[in-house]
Coordinates of C-alpha atoms and ligand atoms in Angstrom, one line a residue:
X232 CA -14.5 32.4 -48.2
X233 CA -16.6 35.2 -47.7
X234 CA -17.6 36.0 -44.3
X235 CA -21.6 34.9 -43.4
X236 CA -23.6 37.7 -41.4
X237 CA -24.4 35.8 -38.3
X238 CA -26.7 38.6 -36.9
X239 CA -29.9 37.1 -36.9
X240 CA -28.6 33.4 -36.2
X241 CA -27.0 34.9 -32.9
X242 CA -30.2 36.7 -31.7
X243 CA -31.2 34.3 -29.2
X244 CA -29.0 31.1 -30.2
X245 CA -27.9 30.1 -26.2
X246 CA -24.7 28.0 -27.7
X247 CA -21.6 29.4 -29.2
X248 CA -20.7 30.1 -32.5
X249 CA -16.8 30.4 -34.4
X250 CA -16.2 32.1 -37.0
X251 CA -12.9 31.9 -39.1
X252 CA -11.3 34.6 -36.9
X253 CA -12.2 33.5 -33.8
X254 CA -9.3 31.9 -31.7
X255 CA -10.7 28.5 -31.2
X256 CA -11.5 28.4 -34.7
X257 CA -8.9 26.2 -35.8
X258 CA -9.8 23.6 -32.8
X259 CA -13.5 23.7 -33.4
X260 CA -12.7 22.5 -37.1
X261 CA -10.6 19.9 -36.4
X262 CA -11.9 16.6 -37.1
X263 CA -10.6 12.8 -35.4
X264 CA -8.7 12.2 -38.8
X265 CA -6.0 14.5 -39.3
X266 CA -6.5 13.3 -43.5
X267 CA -9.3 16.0 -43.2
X268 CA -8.6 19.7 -43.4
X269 CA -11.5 21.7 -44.0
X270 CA -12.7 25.3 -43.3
X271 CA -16.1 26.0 -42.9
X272 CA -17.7 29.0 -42.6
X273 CA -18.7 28.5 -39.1
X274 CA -19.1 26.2 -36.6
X275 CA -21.9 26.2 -34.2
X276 CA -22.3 24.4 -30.9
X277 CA -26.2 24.2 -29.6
X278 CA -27.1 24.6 -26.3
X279 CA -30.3 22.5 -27.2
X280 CA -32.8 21.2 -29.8
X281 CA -34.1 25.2 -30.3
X282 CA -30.6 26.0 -31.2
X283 CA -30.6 23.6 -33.4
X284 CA -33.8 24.4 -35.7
X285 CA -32.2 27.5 -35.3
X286 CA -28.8 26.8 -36.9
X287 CA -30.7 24.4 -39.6
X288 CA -33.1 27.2 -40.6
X289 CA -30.3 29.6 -40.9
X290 CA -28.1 27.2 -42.9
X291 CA -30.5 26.9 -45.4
X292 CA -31.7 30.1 -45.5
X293 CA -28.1 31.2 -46.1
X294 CA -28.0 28.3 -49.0
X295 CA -25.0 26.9 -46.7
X296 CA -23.8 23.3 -46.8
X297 CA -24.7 21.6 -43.3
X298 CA -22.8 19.3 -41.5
X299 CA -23.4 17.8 -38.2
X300 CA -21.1 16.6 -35.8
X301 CA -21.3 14.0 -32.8
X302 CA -17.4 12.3 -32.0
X303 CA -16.1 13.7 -35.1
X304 CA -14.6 10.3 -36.1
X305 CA -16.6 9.8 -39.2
X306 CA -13.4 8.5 -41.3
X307 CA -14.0 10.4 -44.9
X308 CA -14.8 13.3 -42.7
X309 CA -18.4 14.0 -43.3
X310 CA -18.8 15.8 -40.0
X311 CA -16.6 19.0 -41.7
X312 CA -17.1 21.2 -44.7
X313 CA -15.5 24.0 -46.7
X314 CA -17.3 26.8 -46.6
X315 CA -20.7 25.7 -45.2
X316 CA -21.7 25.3 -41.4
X317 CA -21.0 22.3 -39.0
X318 CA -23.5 22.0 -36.4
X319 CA -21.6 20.6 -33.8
X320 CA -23.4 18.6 -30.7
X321 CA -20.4 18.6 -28.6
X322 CA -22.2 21.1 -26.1
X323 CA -25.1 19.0 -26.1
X324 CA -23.7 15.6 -23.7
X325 CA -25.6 13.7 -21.1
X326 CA -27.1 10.3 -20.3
X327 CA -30.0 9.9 -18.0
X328 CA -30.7 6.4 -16.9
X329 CA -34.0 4.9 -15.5
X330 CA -33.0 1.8 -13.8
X331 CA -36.4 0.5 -13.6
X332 CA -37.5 0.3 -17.4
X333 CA -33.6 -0.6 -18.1
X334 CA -33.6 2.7 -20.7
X335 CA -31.1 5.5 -21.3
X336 CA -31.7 8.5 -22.7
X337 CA -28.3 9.9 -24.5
X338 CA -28.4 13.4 -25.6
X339 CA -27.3 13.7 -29.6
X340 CA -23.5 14.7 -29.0
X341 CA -22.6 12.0 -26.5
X342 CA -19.7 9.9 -26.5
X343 CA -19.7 5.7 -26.0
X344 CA -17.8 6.9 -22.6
X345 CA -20.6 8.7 -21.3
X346 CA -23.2 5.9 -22.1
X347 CA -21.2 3.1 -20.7
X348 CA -20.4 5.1 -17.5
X349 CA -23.5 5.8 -17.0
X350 CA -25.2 2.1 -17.9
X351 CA -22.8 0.3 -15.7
X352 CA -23.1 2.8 -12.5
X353 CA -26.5 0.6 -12.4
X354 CA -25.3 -2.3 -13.3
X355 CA -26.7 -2.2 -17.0
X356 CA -24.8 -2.0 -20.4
X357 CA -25.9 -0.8 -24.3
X358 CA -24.0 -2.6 -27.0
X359 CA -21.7 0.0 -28.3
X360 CA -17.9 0.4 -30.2
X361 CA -14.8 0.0 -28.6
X362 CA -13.1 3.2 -28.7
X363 CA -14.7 5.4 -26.1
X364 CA -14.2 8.6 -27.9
X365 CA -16.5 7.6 -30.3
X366 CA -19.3 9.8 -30.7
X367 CA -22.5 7.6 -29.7
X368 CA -24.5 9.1 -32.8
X369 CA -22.7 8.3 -36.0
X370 CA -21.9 5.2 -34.3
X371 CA -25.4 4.1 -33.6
X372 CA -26.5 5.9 -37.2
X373 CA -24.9 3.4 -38.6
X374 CA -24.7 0.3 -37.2
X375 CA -23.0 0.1 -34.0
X376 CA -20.1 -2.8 -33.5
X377 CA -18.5 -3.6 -30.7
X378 CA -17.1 -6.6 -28.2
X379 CA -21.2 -7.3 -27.0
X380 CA -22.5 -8.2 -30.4
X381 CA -23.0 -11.6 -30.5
X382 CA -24.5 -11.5 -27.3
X383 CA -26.6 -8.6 -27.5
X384 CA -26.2 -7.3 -31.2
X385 CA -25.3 -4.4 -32.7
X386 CA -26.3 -0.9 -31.2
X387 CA -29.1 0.0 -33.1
X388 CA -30.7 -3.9 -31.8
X389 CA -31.3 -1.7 -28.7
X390 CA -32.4 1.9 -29.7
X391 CA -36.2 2.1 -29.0
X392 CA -36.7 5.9 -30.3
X393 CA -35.0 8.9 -31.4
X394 CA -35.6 12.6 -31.6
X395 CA -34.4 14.7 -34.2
X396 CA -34.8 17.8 -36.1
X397 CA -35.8 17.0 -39.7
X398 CA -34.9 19.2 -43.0
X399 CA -37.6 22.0 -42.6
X400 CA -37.1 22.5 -39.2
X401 CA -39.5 20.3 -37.4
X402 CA -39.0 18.0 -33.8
X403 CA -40.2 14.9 -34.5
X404 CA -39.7 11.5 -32.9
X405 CA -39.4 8.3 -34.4
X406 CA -39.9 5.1 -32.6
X407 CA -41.5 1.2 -33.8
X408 CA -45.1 3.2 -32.9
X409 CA -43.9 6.5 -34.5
X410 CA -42.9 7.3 -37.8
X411 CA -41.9 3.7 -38.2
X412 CA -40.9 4.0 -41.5
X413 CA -38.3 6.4 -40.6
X414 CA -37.4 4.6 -37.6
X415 CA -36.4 1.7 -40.0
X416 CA -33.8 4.3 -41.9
X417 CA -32.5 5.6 -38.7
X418 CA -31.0 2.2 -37.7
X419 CA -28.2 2.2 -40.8
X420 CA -28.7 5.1 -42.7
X421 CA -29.7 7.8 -39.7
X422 CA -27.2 10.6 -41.1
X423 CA -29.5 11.1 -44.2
X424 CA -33.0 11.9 -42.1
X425 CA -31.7 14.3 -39.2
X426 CA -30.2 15.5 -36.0
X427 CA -30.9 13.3 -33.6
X428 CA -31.0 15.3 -30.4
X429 CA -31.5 12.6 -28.6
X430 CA -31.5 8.4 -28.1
X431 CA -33.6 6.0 -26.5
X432 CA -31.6 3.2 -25.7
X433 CA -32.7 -0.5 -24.2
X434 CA -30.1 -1.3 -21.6
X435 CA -29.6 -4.9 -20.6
X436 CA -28.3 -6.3 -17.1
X437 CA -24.4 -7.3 -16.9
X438 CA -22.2 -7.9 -13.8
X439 CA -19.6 -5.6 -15.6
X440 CA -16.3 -7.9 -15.0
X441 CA -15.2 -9.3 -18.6
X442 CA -12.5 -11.8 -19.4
X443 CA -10.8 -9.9 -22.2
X444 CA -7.1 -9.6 -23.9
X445 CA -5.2 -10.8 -26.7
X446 CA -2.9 -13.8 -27.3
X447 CA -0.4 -12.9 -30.3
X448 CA 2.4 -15.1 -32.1
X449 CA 4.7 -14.9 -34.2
X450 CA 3.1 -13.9 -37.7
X451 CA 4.8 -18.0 -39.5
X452 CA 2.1 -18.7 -37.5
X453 CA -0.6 -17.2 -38.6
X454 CA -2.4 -20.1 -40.4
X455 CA -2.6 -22.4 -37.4
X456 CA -4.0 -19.2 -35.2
X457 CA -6.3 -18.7 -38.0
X458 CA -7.4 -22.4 -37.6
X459 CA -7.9 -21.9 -33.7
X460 CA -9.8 -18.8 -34.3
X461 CA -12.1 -20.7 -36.4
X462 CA -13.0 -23.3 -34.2
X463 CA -13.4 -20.5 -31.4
X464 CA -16.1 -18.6 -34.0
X465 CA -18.1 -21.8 -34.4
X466 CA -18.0 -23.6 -30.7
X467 CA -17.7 -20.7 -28.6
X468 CA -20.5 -19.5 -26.6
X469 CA -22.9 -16.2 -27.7
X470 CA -20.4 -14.4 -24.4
X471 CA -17.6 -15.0 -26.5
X472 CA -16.2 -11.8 -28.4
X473 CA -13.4 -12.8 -31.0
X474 CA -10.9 -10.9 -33.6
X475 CA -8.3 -12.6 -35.2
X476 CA -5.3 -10.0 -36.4
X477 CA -2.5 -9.5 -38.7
X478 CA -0.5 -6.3 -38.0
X479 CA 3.0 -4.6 -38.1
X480 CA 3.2 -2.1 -35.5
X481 CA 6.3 0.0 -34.6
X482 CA 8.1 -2.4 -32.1
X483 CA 10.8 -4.1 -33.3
X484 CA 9.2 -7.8 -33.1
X485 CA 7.8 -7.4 -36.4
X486 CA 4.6 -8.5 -37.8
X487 CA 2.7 -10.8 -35.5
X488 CA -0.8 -12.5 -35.5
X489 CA -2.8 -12.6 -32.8
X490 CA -6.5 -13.3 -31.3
X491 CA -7.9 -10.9 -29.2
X492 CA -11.2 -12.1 -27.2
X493 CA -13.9 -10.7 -24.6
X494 CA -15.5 -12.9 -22.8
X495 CA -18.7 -12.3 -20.8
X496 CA -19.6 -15.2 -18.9
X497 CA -18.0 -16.5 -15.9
X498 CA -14.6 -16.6 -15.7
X499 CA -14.7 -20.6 -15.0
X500 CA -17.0 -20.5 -18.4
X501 CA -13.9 -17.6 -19.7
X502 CA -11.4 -20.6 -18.3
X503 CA -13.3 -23.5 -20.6
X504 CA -14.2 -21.6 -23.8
X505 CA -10.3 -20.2 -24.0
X506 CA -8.1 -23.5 -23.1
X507 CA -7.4 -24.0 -26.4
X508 CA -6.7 -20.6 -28.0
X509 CA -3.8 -20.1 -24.8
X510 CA -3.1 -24.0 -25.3
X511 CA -0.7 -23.0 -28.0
X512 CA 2.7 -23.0 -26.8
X513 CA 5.2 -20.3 -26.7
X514 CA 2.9 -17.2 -27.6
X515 CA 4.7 -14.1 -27.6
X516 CA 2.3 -12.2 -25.5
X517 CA -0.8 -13.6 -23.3
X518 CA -2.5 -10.8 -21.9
X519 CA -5.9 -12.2 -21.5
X520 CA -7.2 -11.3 -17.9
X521 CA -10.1 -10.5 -15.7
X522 CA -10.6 -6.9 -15.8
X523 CA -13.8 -4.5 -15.7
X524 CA -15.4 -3.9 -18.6
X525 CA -15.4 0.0 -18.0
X526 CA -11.3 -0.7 -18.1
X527 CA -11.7 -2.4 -21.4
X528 CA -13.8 -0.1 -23.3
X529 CA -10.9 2.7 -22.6
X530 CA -7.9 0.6 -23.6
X531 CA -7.4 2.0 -26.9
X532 CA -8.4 5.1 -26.5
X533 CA -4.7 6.4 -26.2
X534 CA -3.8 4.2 -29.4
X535 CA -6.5 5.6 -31.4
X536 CA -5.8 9.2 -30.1
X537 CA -7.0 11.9 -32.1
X538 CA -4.3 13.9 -34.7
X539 CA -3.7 10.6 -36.4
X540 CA -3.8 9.8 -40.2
X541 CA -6.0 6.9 -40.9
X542 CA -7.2 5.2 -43.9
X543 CA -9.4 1.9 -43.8
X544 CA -11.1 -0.4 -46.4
X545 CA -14.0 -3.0 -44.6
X546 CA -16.3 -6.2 -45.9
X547 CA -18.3 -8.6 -44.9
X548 CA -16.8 -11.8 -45.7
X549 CA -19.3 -14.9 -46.3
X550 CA -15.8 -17.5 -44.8
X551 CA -12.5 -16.8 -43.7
X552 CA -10.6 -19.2 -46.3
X553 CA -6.8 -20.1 -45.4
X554 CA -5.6 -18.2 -49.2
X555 CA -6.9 -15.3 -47.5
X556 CA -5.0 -15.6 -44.4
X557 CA -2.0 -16.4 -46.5
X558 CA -2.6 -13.3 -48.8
X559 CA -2.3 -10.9 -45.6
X560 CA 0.6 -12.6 -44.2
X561 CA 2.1 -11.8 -47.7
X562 CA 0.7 -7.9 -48.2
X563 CA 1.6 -7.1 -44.4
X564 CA 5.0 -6.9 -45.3
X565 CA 4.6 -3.9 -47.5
X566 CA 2.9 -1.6 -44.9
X567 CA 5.1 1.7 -45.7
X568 CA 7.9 1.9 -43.0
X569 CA 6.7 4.6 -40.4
X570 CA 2.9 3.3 -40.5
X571 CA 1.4 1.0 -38.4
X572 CA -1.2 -1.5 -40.2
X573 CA -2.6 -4.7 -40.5
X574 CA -5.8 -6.5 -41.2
X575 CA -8.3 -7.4 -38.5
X576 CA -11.2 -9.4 -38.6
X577 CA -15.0 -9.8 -35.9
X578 CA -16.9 -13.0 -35.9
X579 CA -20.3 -11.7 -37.0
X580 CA -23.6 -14.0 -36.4
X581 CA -25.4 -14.8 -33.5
X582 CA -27.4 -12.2 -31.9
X583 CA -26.8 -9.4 -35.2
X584 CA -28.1 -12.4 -36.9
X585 CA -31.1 -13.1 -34.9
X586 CA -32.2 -10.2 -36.2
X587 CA -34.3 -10.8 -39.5
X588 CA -32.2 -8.2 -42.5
X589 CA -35.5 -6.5 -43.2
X590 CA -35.7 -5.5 -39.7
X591 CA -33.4 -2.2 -40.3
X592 CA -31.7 -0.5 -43.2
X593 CA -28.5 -1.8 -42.1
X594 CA -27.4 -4.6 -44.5
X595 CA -25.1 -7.6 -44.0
X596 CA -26.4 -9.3 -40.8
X597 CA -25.9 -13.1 -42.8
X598 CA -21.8 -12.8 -43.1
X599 CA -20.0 -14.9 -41.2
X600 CA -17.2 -12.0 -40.2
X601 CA -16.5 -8.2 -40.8
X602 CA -12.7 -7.9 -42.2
X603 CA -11.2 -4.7 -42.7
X604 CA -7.3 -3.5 -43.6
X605 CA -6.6 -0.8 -41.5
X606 CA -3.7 2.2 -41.4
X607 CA -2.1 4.8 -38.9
X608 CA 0.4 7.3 -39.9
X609 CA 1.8 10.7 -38.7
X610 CA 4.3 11.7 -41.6
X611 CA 2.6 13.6 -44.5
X612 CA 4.8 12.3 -46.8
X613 CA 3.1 8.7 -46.1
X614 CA -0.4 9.8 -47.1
X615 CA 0.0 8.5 -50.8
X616 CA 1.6 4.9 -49.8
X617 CA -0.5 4.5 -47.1
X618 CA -3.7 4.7 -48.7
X619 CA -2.8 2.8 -51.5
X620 CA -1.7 0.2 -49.6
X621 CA -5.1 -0.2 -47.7
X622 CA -6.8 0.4 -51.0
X623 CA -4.6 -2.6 -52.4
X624 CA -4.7 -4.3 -49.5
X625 CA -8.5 -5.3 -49.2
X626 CA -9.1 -6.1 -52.8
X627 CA -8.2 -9.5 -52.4
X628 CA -11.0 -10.0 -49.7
X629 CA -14.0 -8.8 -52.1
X630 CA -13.7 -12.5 -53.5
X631 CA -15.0 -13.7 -50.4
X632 CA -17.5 -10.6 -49.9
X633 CA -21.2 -11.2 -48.4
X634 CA -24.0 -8.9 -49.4
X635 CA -24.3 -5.6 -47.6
X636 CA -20.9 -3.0 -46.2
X637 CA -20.4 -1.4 -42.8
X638 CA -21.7 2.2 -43.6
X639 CA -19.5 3.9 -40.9
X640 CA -15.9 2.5 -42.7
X641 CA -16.9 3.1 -46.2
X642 CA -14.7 6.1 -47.0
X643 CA -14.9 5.8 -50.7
X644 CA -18.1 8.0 -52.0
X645 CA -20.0 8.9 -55.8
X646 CA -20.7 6.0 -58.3
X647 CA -22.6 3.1 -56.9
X648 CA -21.0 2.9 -53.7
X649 CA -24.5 3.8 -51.8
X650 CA -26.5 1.0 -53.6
X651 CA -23.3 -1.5 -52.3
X652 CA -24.1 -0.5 -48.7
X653 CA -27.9 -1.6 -48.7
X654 CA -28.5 -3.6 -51.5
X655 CA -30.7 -2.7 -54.5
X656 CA -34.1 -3.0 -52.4
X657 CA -33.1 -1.3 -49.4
X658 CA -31.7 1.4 -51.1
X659 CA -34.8 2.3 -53.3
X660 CA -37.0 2.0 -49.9
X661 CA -34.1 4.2 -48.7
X662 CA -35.0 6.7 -51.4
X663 CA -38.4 7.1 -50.9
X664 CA -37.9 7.6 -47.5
X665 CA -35.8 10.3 -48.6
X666 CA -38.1 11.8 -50.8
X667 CA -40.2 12.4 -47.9
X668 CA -38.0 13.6 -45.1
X669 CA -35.2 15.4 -47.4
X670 CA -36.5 16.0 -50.3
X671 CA -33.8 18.6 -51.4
X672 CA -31.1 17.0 -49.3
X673 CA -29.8 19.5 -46.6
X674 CA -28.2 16.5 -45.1
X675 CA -26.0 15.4 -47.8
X676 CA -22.8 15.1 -45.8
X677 CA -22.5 11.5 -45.1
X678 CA -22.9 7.8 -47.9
X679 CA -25.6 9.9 -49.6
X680 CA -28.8 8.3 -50.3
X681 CA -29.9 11.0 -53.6
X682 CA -33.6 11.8 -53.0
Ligands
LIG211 C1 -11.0 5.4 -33.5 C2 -12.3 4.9 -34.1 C3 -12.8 3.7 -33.5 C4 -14.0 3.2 -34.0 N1 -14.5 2.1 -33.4 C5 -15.7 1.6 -33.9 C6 -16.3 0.5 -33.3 O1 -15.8 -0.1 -32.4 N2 -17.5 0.1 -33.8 C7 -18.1 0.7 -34.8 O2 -19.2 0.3 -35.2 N3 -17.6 1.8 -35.4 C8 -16.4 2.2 -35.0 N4 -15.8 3.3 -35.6 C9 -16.5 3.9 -36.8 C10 -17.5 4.9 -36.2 O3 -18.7 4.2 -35.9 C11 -17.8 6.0 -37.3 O4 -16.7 6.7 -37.6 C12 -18.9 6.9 -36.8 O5 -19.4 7.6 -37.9 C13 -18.3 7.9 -35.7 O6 -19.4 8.6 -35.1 P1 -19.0 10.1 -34.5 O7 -20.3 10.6 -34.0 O8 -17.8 10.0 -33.7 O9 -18.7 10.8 -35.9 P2 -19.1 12.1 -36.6 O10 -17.9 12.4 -37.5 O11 -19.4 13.2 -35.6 O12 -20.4 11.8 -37.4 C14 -20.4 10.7 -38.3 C15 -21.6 10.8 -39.2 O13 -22.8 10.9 -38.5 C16 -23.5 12.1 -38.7 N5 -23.9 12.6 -37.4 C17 -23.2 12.8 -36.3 N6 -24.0 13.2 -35.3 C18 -25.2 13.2 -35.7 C19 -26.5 13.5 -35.1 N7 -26.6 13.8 -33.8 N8 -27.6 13.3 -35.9 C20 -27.5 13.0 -37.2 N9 -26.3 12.7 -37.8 C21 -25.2 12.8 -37.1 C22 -22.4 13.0 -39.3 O14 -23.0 14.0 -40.1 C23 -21.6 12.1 -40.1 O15 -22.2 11.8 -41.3 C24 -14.6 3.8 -35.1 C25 -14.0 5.0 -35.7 C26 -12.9 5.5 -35.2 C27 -12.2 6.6 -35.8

């Protein structure tokens, strides 16, 4: 890689910059998925919005491949290049609440942490994922899942504006009064437009203590939970948060299936809507409790540490038939030895679906549930096997696909994988929107919409 002249970048650029022999070089590139090795030419960290017209300006001038960086857990990687420059918003952090309007603002390289700390210190709560290390910008770019969805939808339900810095270097904001066209793009397909420098969220009131845990049984039983968790889906109340899970971990019990549930109502309402799911005798583990939701939000952030090896494969599924169910019992058993895996599935509906599709460019609010396969690993030598197996492992569910795919967990890229994210319409209104934000695609690093 031949070394870039940073001079003129450097004159005045408040944040830091790495270059390849810089000590903290080999930290600044590392990404959440330890699948991705990369080595870009440099990574910068802006101090603010100038830096980053700055570092975009340079980039191109340079002719270098840009890629920006929030959380770093895009799963294919796309926050990391060889060779080019990532324009990493880890300096640029913050939330600022106003209690009266129920907003937040969240500067562009926040994480969920940040947001949800801030939100509940007054009481208030945004919709977001449920690892809090997640950056809160390719999250929301996306989509935005997490255990408040059918109550309040996913994350980009409650963005009301963005800023970013477009292709050629401009601020601009985009809101349902502002560049509304764009605004529609931003809430599925945001990593295509910009660099959002900074989020407008709606907040909404919540108490902040959840009823929340996961009852898991032996896996010969998985039909009968699968059954439960069905009846759950359809009767429980909008509060009600379910997954239903298949998974071998590295204890010796085995693979098990399990439900795991959040529950936002009262804990009497928690008490009624969950007799039946902890009615089922001899689980092996019960660990459904009151707890705060701030508690919650952090619980897997140890299991999902960064330095893992991760592969995933995601759909929307229009039912959750029992050949299915049988058909992950069946594959779970050949989850390479030394990996942890398993197949987990949301409820969908309700509040995403209250939204009408058209709404935003994110596609598949009509499926009943989101199903993915899912794979940890340390050992090298499991890279092959393991992501084969989720490969393998999801096919069976595309006979049971609804229209649309989560954007965030697509890790396959090229072909017509794009046009399978949004559907044929959306992704040629997707393209003309392209056309006139990024017409020569500077931001290219992420399920690529080709201007
Ligand atoms: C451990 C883990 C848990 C997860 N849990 C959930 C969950 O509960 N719900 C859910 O919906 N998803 C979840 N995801 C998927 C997650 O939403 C995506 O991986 C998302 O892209 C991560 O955002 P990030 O900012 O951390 O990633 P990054 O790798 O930093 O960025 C991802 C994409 O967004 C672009 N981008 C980043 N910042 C900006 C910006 N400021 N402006 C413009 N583009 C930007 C990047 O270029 C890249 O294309 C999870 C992923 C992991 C690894």
């Amino acid at each position: 890689m031949a070394p870039v002249d940073v001079g003129r970048l450097a004159d005045g650029f408040a944040g830091e910059i790495v270059r390849p022999d810089d000590p903290g070089y080999d930290a600044a590139r590392a990404v959440w998925n330890s699948m991705i090795e990369r080595r870009p030419a440099l990574v910068v960290r802006p101090a603010g919005s100038d830096d980053v017209v700055a570092a975009l300006l340079f980039a191109r001038e340079q002719a270098l491949v840009v890629a920006v960086r929030c959380g770093g857990h895009s799963i294919p990687g796309f926050s990391t290049c060889d060779d080019g420059i990532v324009i990493d918003l880890s300096r640029m952090r913050g939330v600022e609440v106003d209690s009266e309007r129920r907003t937040a603002r969240v500067r562009g390289g926040s994480l969920l942490a940040e947001l949800d700390d801030a939100a509940q210190a007054h009481g208030l709560v945004c919709p977001v994922g449920v690892v809090s290390h997640t950056g809160v910008a390719g999250l929301t770019l996306g989509g935005g899942m997490g255990r408040l969805q059918r109550k309040l939808g996913l994350t980009i339900d409650s963005l009301l504006a963005v800023e970013l810095v477009t292709a050629d270097g401009r601020v601009v904001r985009a809101s349902e009064n502002e560049n509304r066209e764009l605004f529609w793009g931003m809430r599925g397909a945001g990593a295509n437009f910009g660099i959002v420098t900074s989020f407008e969220f709606q907040l909404h009131p919540f108490d902040g203590l959840v009823t929340h845990g996961t009852v898991t049984h032996p896996i010969e039983r998985a039909e009968e939970l699968a059954e439960r968790y069905r009846e759950l889906v359809e009767d429980g109340p909008d509060e009600l948060w379910t997954s239903f899970g298949i998974a071998v971990g590295s204890d010796a019990r085995g693979p098990v299936a399990s439900v795991s549930v959040l529950h936002s109502g009262s804990s009497a309402e928690a008490a009624r809507d969950l007799a039946g799911l902890r009615a089922l005798a001899d689980p092996l583990e019960d660990s459904v409790e009151s707890r705060p939701y701030l508690t919650t939000q952090r619980l897997f952030d140890a299991p999902m540490e960064w330095g893992q090896r991760f592969a995933m494969k995601s759909s929307f599924l229009a039912s959750l038939p029992e050949a299915l169910v049988r058909d992950w019992v069946e594959r779970i058993s050949r989850v390479p030895a030394g990996a942890e895996g398993g197949f987990s599935v949301w409820a969908w509906g309700r509040a995403i679906a209250a939204v009408p599709e058209e709404e935003t460019a994110f596609t598949g609010r009509d499926a009943a549930f989101w199903a993915a396969a899912e794979i940890v690993w340390r050992d090298r030598a499991l890279d092959d096997p393991c992501r084969s197996w989720a490969r393998a492992a999801a096919d069976t569910a595309a006979a049971h696909a609804a229209v649309g795919r989560y954007v965030n967990d697509v890790t396959e890229v090229g072909g017509d994988v794009v046009r399978t994210i949004y559907g044929d319409a959306k992704y040629e209104r997707l393209v003309a929107l392209k056309r006139e934000w990024d017409p020569d695609n500077v931001f290219r690093l992420n399920q690529n919409i080709r201007p």
